[in-house]
Amino acid sequence: MRRVIGFLLLAIILVGIAFGLGTLPGEISATIGTYSFAASVPIVILAAVILFVVLYAVIRLLGAIFAAPGRFGRGRHQRQVRQGDRAVTRAFAALAAADPKAAKREADRARRLLPQSPMALLISAEAARLSGKPEEAEASYRRLAEQSDSAFLGLRGLLRQALDAGDWTLAADFARRAELAHPGAPWLRAERARLALRTGAWAEALALSGPEAPRAVMATAAADAADDPAQALRLARDAFAADPGLAPAAIAYARRLRDRGEQRKADAVIEKAWTRGPHPDLARFYLDRESDVMARLKAADRLAKCNPEHGESHLIMARTALAAKLTGQARQEAQAAIAAGLDQRRVWVLRADIEEADAAAGGGEAATFAAHEALRRSQTAEPDPRWRCAACSAEQMEWHPSCPVCGTVGQVAWTNATAPATRANPPVITLLPSEAP
Ligand SMILES: [Zn+2]
């Protein structure tokens, strides 16, 4: 309705102007060379308007003719982009459905239609990966990695390829470059932590891991691997602070302190660890520096007093007393160790050694009989504690930060649990030949 009113108003104005022009008096004349021309003012104005309209129409027509190829090209390009976008979407759907054939077909189409698009390059790489063509995927990831906008996507793909191939060194290199391209990505942090564990880069693994990681184990391993003594000391101290009951952590810290001449501090570390969890390696380290048997016995006594009721305390006293030829005290301590719960082969073998020492010192037949009896008992006693992986039950001769068999970190623990009955190879006890039943 408003348009109709507007149109009517315009028509009235135009008619008014035309009427005004039509009533204008006068005449316009012109002479060009031998030609002369004369007309009334309204006719001349009408002719000028018609000429303007015709010229305008001709210019627009010429413009449209010259612009036609460009517009056609633009239209074609837009159509191509639309088709390319559809191919990208379909390729993503095929990738999500794990359909390698469709993914490859649509990815190839997207690459043909959108040759410059990083998105098309990415799905092309993913489709090649899904189709089991790692070389093709790698080529596309590398092209992505060369462009600053898509470098992280390319490096992420290359990192995954290297992980799949088990090339940890190459994977670590890609991870470092990806970190530069997109610092602080949580996914990348987790991958780098896993890689650091696999490559034994303990200090890096420690820095990248969260609080749920076995930090005492990792810090101990990092301290053992560190070349710089100050860094090794700091890492070992952190390990001991994280878990004072972890014997390897305490020994790592005490060893660094001893190397610096801080003997009292080193002793205090071992004593604290003995309070938390006595372990033969702690005692070995503690007594190492004493060469005199009586001095060793005194040191053992100091250590045993930190956890006087524990079987290991009695056992270490029995060993050092025997070395000092104090068989009476040794026998008493060995008996106390058994009474404290260490009814184990190693304690009965020690009992046999004590009786044999007594027999050699003139103890007579009673001592020889007691030695045989102790050896007999050792056959039926509980097995000795071992370093064992809690994840795969594999036994280890020494402590490892990660299980050499299954690779699990922080699961090798000192345990006296018997090996599972299903194991093909039972634990080999080398102390004595087994007695036939
Ligand atoms: Zn294991």
Coordinates of N, CA and C and ligand atoms in Angstrom, one line a residue, residues 389-394 396 403-408 411-412, ligand 1:
C389 N 57.2 -57.4 40.1 CA 56.3 -56.4 39.4 C 54.9 -56.8 39.8
A390 N 54.2 -55.8 40.4 CA 52.8 -56.0 40.8 C 51.9 -56.1 39.6
A391 N 52.3 -55.6 38.4 CA 51.5 -55.7 37.2 C 51.6 -57.0 36.5
C392 N 52.8 -57.6 36.4 CA 52.9 -58.9 35.6 C 53.5 -60.0 36.5
S393 N 53.8 -59.7 37.7 CA 54.4 -60.7 38.7 C 55.8 -61.2 38.3
A394 N 56.4 -60.6 37.4 CA 57.8 -61.0 37.0 C 58.7 -60.6 38.1
Q396 N 62.4 -59.7 39.7 CA 63.6 -59.0 39.3 C 64.8 -59.2 40.3
C403 N 59.1 -51.8 35.0 CA 59.3 -53.3 34.9 C 60.0 -53.6 33.5
P404 N 61.1 -54.3 33.5 CA 61.8 -54.7 32.3 C 61.0 -55.6 31.4
V405 N 60.0 -56.3 32.1 CA 59.2 -57.3 31.3 C 57.9 -56.6 30.7
C406 N 57.2 -55.9 31.5 CA 55.9 -55.3 31.0 C 56.0 -53.8 30.8
G407 N 57.0 -53.2 31.3 CA 57.2 -51.8 31.1 C 56.4 -50.9 32.0
T408 N 55.6 -51.5 32.9 CA 54.9 -50.6 33.9 C 55.8 -49.9 34.8
Q411 N 55.9 -50.2 39.6 CA 55.2 -51.4 40.1 C 56.2 -52.5 40.6
V412 N 57.5 -52.3 40.5 CA 58.4 -53.2 41.0 C 58.6 -53.0 42.5
Ligands
ZN1 ZN 55.8 -56.1 34.9

